[in-house]
Coordinates of C-alpha atoms in Angstrom, one line a residue:
T970 CA 16.6 19.9 -9.2
P971 CA 16.3 21.0 -5.6
I972 CA 17.9 18.8 -3.1
V973 CA 15.7 17.4 -0.8
S974 CA 17.8 14.8 1.6
M975 CA 21.5 14.1 2.3
A976 CA 23.9 11.4 3.9
I977 CA 27.0 11.5 4.2
S978 CA 29.1 8.1 4.7
N979 CA 32.2 6.8 7.5
E980 CA 34.6 6.2 5.4
P981 CA 38.0 7.9 6.2
D982 CA 37.5 9.3 2.3
P983 CA 33.8 10.4 2.8
I984 CA 31.3 10.8 -0.2
V985 CA 28.0 12.5 0.2
A986 CA 24.6 11.4 -1.4
L987 CA 22.5 14.0 -2.5
G988 CA 18.6 13.1 -2.8
T989 CA 17.0 14.9 -5.3
S990 CA 13.3 15.9 -6.0
S991 CA 13.0 14.5 -9.5
G992 CA 14.4 11.1 -8.1
I993 CA 18.1 11.4 -9.0
I994 CA 20.5 10.5 -6.3
Q995 CA 24.0 12.5 -6.7
V996 CA 27.0 10.8 -5.0
I997 CA 29.7 13.0 -4.6
S998 CA 33.6 12.4 -3.4
I999 CA 34.6 15.1 -0.9
N1000 CA 38.5 15.2 -0.6
D1001 CA 39.2 13.4 -4.3
S1002 CA 37.2 15.9 -6.7
S1003 CA 39.1 13.8 -9.8
K1004 CA 36.6 11.2 -9.3
P1005 CA 33.5 11.4 -11.2
Q1006 CA 29.9 12.3 -9.6
R1007 CA 28.0 9.2 -9.7
L1008 CA 24.0 9.4 -10.5
L1009 CA 21.8 6.8 -9.3
K1010 CA 18.6 6.4 -10.9
W1011 CA 15.2 4.5 -9.9
H1012 CA 13.2 7.1 -8.1
I1013 CA 10.5 8.8 -10.5
D1014 CA 9.6 11.5 -7.2
Q1015 CA 11.5 13.0 -4.0
V1016 CA 14.1 10.9 -2.6
K1017 CA 13.3 12.5 1.0
A1018 CA 15.3 10.3 3.4
I1019 CA 18.9 8.8 2.4
S1020 CA 21.0 6.7 4.1
F1021 CA 24.4 4.9 4.1
N1022 CA 24.8 1.2 6.0
H1023 CA 27.9 1.0 8.7
N1024 CA 30.3 0.0 6.5
D1025 CA 29.4 2.1 3.5
T1026 CA 29.1 -0.5 1.2
Y1027 CA 25.3 0.3 0.7
L1028 CA 22.8 3.2 0.1
I1029 CA 19.8 3.2 1.1
S1030 CA 17.2 5.6 0.0
G1031 CA 13.0 6.1 0.3
G1032 CA 10.7 8.7 -0.9
L1033 CA 7.0 9.4 -2.0
E1034 CA 7.0 5.7 -4.0
K1035 CA 6.8 4.0 -0.4
V1036 CA 9.4 2.1 -1.5
L1037 CA 13.1 1.4 0.4
V1038 CA 15.6 0.7 -2.2
Y1039 CA 19.1 -0.8 -0.9
W1040 CA 21.7 0.6 -3.7
Q1041 CA 25.3 -1.8 -3.7
L1042 CA 27.6 0.9 -4.3
D1043 CA 30.4 -1.2 -5.9
T1044 CA 28.0 -2.8 -8.5
Q1045 CA 25.2 -0.3 -8.4
K1046 CA 22.9 -3.4 -8.3
Q1047 CA 19.3 -2.5 -6.2
Q1048 CA 17.3 -4.5 -3.9
F1049 CA 14.1 -3.5 -3.1
L1050 CA 11.2 -3.6 -0.2
P1051 CA 8.3 -2.3 -1.7
R1052 CA 5.1 -1.2 -0.8
L1053 CA 5.2 0.2 2.8
N1054 CA 2.4 2.3 4.5
G1055 CA 3.3 5.3 3.6
C1056 CA 5.8 7.7 2.0
I1057 CA 9.7 7.6 3.8
S1058 CA 10.5 10.5 5.7
K1059 CA 13.4 9.3 7.5
I1060 CA 15.9 6.5 7.4
T1061 CA 18.4 5.8 10.4
L1062 CA 20.6 3.0 10.9
N1063 CA 20.7 1.9 14.4
A1064 CA 24.1 2.8 16.2
N1065 CA 24.2 0.2 18.5
N1066 CA 22.8 -2.8 16.4
E1067 CA 24.0 -3.0 13.2
E1068 CA 21.2 -5.3 12.4
L1069 CA 18.4 -2.6 12.7
L1070 CA 16.6 0.2 10.8
E1071 CA 15.0 2.7 11.8
L1072 CA 12.0 4.6 9.5
I1073 CA 9.4 7.5 10.1
I1074 CA 6.4 6.8 7.5
N1075 CA 4.2 9.8 6.9
L1076 CA 0.9 8.1 6.3
N1077 CA -1.1 10.6 4.8
D1078 CA 0.1 14.1 2.6
D1079 CA -0.4 16.2 5.7
E1080 CA 2.4 14.5 7.9
M1081 CA 0.0 14.4 10.8
D1082 CA -0.2 10.7 10.9
I1083 CA 3.1 9.2 11.5
E1084 CA 4.1 5.2 11.7
Y1085 CA 7.6 4.4 13.1
L1086 CA 9.1 1.3 12.0
V1087 CA 11.9 -1.1 12.7
L1088 CA 13.3 -3.5 10.4
S1089 CA 15.9 -6.3 10.3
T1090 CA 18.6 -5.4 7.4
V1091 CA 19.1 -9.0 7.5
D1092 CA 15.9 -10.1 6.0
L1093 CA 14.1 -6.9 5.9
T1094 CA 11.2 -8.1 8.4
S1095 CA 9.7 -6.1 10.5
R1096 CA 10.4 -6.4 14.3
L1097 CA 8.3 -3.4 15.2
N1098 CA 5.6 -1.7 14.1
V1099 CA 4.1 1.8 16.4
N1100 CA 1.8 4.2 16.0
G1101 CA -1.7 5.8 16.7
L1102 CA -5.0 4.9 15.8
R1103 CA -5.6 4.5 12.4
P1104 CA -9.2 4.7 11.0
K1105 CA -10.2 5.0 7.9
F1106 CA -12.5 8.1 7.4
Q1107 CA -15.8 7.5 5.2
T1108 CA -14.8 11.2 4.4
P1109 CA -11.1 12.3 4.2
L1110 CA -10.8 14.8 7.0
N1111 CA -8.4 17.2 4.7
T1112 CA -11.7 17.4 2.7
I1113 CA -13.8 18.5 6.1
E1114 CA -11.4 21.4 6.8
K1115 CA -11.0 22.6 3.1
D1116 CA -15.1 22.7 3.0
K1117 CA -15.0 24.8 6.6
K1118 CA -12.2 27.4 4.8
R1119 CA -14.1 27.8 2.1
L1120 CA -17.3 28.6 4.1
I1121 CA -15.7 31.1 5.9
R1122 CA -14.2 32.9 3.1
Q1123 CA -17.9 33.1 1.5
Q1124 CA -20.0 33.8 4.7
N1125 CA -17.8 36.1 6.9
N1126 CA -21.0 36.0 9.4
L1127 CA -21.0 32.4 10.1
T1128 CA -20.2 30.7 13.7
N1129 CA -17.9 28.1 15.1
D1130 CA -21.0 26.3 16.1
T1131 CA -22.9 26.6 12.5
I1132 CA -19.2 25.6 10.7
T1133 CA -18.6 22.5 12.9
K1134 CA -22.4 21.4 12.0
I1135 CA -21.0 20.8 8.1
K1136 CA -22.8 17.8 7.3
H1137 CA -20.0 15.2 6.3
D1138 CA -20.0 11.2 6.8
Y1139 CA -17.0 11.3 9.1
T1140 CA -17.5 7.9 10.8
S1141 CA -14.9 5.0 10.9
N1142 CA -15.5 1.2 11.3
F1143 CA -14.6 -0.7 14.4
E1144 CA -14.9 -3.5 16.6
I1145 CA -14.6 -4.6 19.9
N1146 CA -13.0 -7.8 20.8
Q1147 CA -15.4 -9.4 23.6
Y1148 CA -12.1 -11.8 24.5
S1149 CA -9.1 -9.6 24.6
K1150 CA -11.3 -6.5 24.9
L1151 CA -9.1 -4.6 22.5
V1152 CA -10.6 -1.9 19.6
Y1153 CA -10.3 -3.4 16.3
V1154 CA -9.8 -0.4 13.5
P1155 CA -9.5 -1.6 9.8
N1156 CA -7.1 0.8 7.5
G1157 CA -6.5 -1.0 3.5
A1158 CA -5.4 -4.3 4.2
Y1159 CA -4.5 -4.7 7.5
L1160 CA -6.3 -4.7 11.1
Q1161 CA -5.1 -2.5 14.3
A1162 CA -5.7 -3.9 17.7
Y1163 CA -5.2 -0.9 20.1
D1164 CA -5.6 -1.3 23.9
P1165 CA -7.9 1.4 24.9
I1166 CA -6.4 1.2 28.6
K1167 CA -3.2 1.1 28.1
N1168 CA -3.9 4.0 25.4
E1169 CA -1.1 2.2 22.9
Q1170 CA -1.0 -0.1 20.2
E1171 CA -1.2 -3.8 20.5
F1172 CA -0.3 -5.6 17.3
V1173 CA -1.1 -5.2 13.5
T1174 CA -2.2 -8.2 11.5
T1175 CA -2.3 -8.6 7.6
A1176 CA -6.2 -9.8 6.9
A1177 CA -5.9 -9.4 3.1
P1178 CA -2.3 -9.8 1.6
T1179 CA -0.5 -7.1 -0.4
I1180 CA 0.6 -7.3 -3.3
Q1181 CA 4.8 -7.3 -3.1
S1182 CA 5.9 -8.5 -6.9
G1183 CA 5.1 -6.9 -10.4
K1184 CA 7.1 -3.8 -12.1
V1185 CA 8.6 -2.1 -8.8
R1186 CA 8.7 1.2 -10.6
N1187 CA 4.9 1.3 -11.0
E1188 CA 4.1 0.1 -7.3
V1189 CA 2.4 3.6 -6.8
L1190 CA 0.0 2.4 -9.3
I1191 CA -0.8 -1.1 -7.2
Q1192 CA -4.1 -0.7 -5.5
D1193 CA -3.8 -2.8 -2.2
P1194 CA -6.8 -5.1 -0.8
S1195 CA -8.9 -3.3 1.3
I1196 CA -10.8 -4.6 4.0
E1197 CA -14.6 -3.7 3.6
L1198 CA -16.3 -5.4 6.9
F1199 CA -15.4 -7.9 9.7
A1200 CA -16.8 -8.5 12.9
F1201 CA -15.8 -11.3 16.0
S1202 CA -17.9 -14.0 17.5
H1203 CA -19.9 -13.7 20.9
D1204 CA -17.3 -15.0 22.8
G1205 CA -14.2 -13.2 20.6
K1206 CA -12.6 -16.2 19.3
W1207 CA -13.5 -15.9 15.7
M1208 CA -13.3 -13.6 13.5
C1209 CA -15.3 -13.0 9.8
S1210 CA -13.9 -10.3 7.6
F1211 CA -14.4 -9.9 4.0
D1212 CA -12.1 -7.8 1.5
Y1213 CA -12.0 -7.1 -2.2
V1214 CA -8.6 -7.2 -4.2
P1215 CA -8.9 -4.9 -7.2
T1216 CA -6.9 -6.3 -10.3
P1217 CA -3.3 -4.4 -11.1
E1218 CA -3.5 -1.9 -14.3
L1219 CA 0.2 -1.9 -14.4
D1220 CA 0.1 -4.1 -18.1
H1221 CA -3.5 -2.8 -19.2
L1222 CA -5.3 -6.0 -19.0
L1223 CA -8.5 -6.7 -20.1
S1224 CA -9.8 -7.6 -16.7
S1225 CA -7.9 -4.6 -15.1
K1226 CA -11.7 -3.7 -13.9
D1227 CA -12.8 -7.3 -12.3
I1228 CA -12.6 -7.4 -8.4
K1229 CA -12.5 -10.0 -6.5
Y1230 CA -14.4 -10.7 -3.1
S1231 CA -13.0 -13.3 -0.8
L1232 CA -14.7 -14.0 3.3
K1233 CA -12.8 -14.7 5.5
F1234 CA -12.9 -16.7 8.5
W1235 CA -10.3 -16.3 11.5
K1236 CA -9.3 -18.5 14.5
Y1237 CA -7.7 -16.6 17.4
V1238 CA -4.8 -18.7 18.8
Q1239 CA -4.0 -17.9 22.1
K1240 CA -0.3 -17.8 22.8
P1241 CA 1.2 -19.7 26.0
L1242 CA 3.2 -18.0 28.5
D1243 CA 5.9 -18.9 31.3
N1244 CA 4.3 -18.6 34.1
T1245 CA 5.1 -21.0 37.3
N1246 CA 1.5 -20.0 39.0
G1247 CA -0.5 -21.0 36.2
N1248 CA -1.3 -24.6 34.5
N1249 CA 0.3 -27.9 35.8
D1250 CA 2.9 -27.8 32.5
G1251 CA 4.1 -24.3 33.9
T1252 CA 2.3 -22.1 31.3
T1253 CA -0.8 -20.4 31.1
I1254 CA -2.6 -18.6 28.2
S1255 CA -2.9 -14.8 27.7
N1256 CA -6.0 -13.3 26.1
V1257 CA -4.0 -10.9 24.7
N1258 CA -0.7 -12.3 23.5
G1259 CA -1.6 -14.3 20.3
H1260 CA -2.6 -13.9 16.8
W1261 CA -5.2 -14.8 14.1
E1262 CA -5.0 -17.9 11.9
L1263 CA -7.0 -18.1 8.9
S1264 CA -9.2 -21.5 9.3
T1265 CA -11.5 -21.3 5.6
K1266 CA -11.3 -18.7 2.7
I1267 CA -14.4 -18.3 0.0
V1268 CA -13.9 -16.4 -3.2
N1269 CA -16.7 -14.4 -4.7
P1270 CA -19.1 -15.9 -1.8
H1271 CA -21.8 -14.2 -3.2
D1272 CA -21.4 -14.9 -6.8
P1273 CA -18.7 -13.4 -8.6
G1274 CA -19.0 -9.4 -8.8
V1275 CA -21.1 -9.2 -6.3
P1276 CA -20.0 -7.5 -3.1
I1277 CA -21.2 -8.3 0.7
V1278 CA -22.9 -4.8 2.1
S1279 CA -23.5 -6.2 5.9
M1280 CA -22.5 -8.7 8.4
I1281 CA -23.8 -9.4 11.9
P1282 CA -22.6 -12.5 13.9
A1283 CA -24.9 -14.9 15.2
P1284 CA -27.1 -14.7 18.5
E1285 CA -25.7 -17.2 21.1
S1286 CA -28.8 -19.0 21.0
Y1287 CA -28.0 -20.4 17.4
Y1288 CA -25.3 -23.0 18.0
G1289 CA -23.4 -21.5 20.6
G1290 CA -23.1 -18.4 18.4
L1291 CA -20.7 -20.0 16.2
G1292 CA -22.0 -18.3 12.7
F1293 CA -22.2 -15.3 10.3
L1294 CA -25.0 -13.7 8.3
T1295 CA -24.2 -12.0 5.3
A1296 CA -26.0 -9.7 2.7
D1297 CA -25.2 -8.5 -0.4
N1298 CA -26.4 -5.5 -2.2
K1299 CA -29.1 -7.6 -4.2
G1300 CA -31.2 -8.8 -1.6
G1301 CA -29.2 -12.2 -1.0
L1302 CA -28.8 -13.4 2.4
R1303 CA -26.0 -16.2 3.7
L1304 CA -25.9 -17.6 6.8
W1305 CA -21.8 -19.3 7.4
R1306 CA -21.4 -22.2 10.4
P1307 CA -18.5 -24.2 10.8
R1308 CA -18.9 -27.9 10.0
V1309 CA -17.9 -30.0 13.2
P1310 CA -14.4 -31.7 12.4
K1311 CA -13.9 -35.6 12.5
E1312 CA -12.7 -36.8 15.1
I1313 CA -8.9 -37.7 13.4
Y1314 CA -8.8 -33.6 13.8
K1315 CA -9.9 -32.8 16.8
K1316 CA -6.9 -31.6 19.3
I1317 CA -4.9 -35.1 20.2
G1318 CA -1.9 -35.5 22.7
K1319 CA -1.4 -35.2 26.5
D1320 CA 0.9 -32.3 26.8
T1321 CA -1.5 -29.3 26.3
S1322 CA 1.6 -27.3 25.4
N1323 CA 1.8 -28.7 22.1
L1324 CA -1.6 -29.8 20.9
K1325 CA -2.8 -30.1 16.8
L1326 CA -5.1 -27.3 15.9
Q1327 CA -8.4 -28.4 15.5
Q1328 CA -9.1 -28.2 11.4
T1329 CA -12.5 -26.3 11.3
A1330 CA -13.8 -25.1 7.9
W1331 CA -16.7 -22.4 7.3
T1332 CA -19.2 -23.8 5.1
L1333 CA -22.4 -22.2 3.4
R1334 CA -25.6 -23.6 5.3
K1335 CA -28.3 -21.3 4.4
Y1336 CA -29.5 -19.0 1.5
R1337 CA -32.1 -16.6 0.0
N1338 CA -31.6 -14.6 -3.1

């Protein structure tokens, strides 16, 4: 089968690893032809990227399955980092730091949307994630481009102005946080915070946990959760998100068509920064450097099998703006508001840099079907 990737080891007796379009990896010795060729089999599609680690004990491969595979060459045992954001097109081990692994990931088929990911080889956790805006359009842009080319072939008298007016809904959902002034764009199970002033990504947060277990070879069949709606309170310090989780179809379960809906309420936790000109304790609070912490999760908020189709924050005149109104596709309305915590749960302590977080629970206050 065609060879689509190649890697050469660093040892004195070098070996070559060839990734093929069928998913088989061939390992061949260069100087010693008596050594038999080895075949590493796990991938079921193109092995687009392959690399040896620094001491040549491991071979690292990736491809269309969105799974990073570690091959221990002595034992041929495998380790997996499943369910990355796209096809792995390049793997590079950092020459100056053996603990860092660099990946280039194609997020779509036309290879125009690229993500750069830096992983730790020790625990395989992300150290850096860099990409441009990743909006999820109502109509895929490649569909619009195909229709445009089709119309050009059918009618040669079309002008460019007429072609660009093809009626497709290519809008995308996004929200601007009033507190941090960052643009939030949902994409699958993730929310990307983007700074329009700096023109760079600030961070990516997981609002719906992806499935990391199961039959790794069939990872391509698992659908990730998807964030459908989200909104911020008027002060920008609370976020409400609605997502759905489809049941995996790996084991042909009777409930494979069931969908679990979740409504989540998030509190923005500010991150203290060292600053001698700040507060009396030598810290200051940044409105950008922080993270979202889950406060309350409600499963099937509008009854099982009923999705939420609209969500708006409460006006400032109602309970200081702390509230969200949700509507489902059957005409039902729900009003959600935080419950005032008891005195024992309020922030305590004199050291403002080490306070216990206020345990706030969001509950249903009013509903109408």
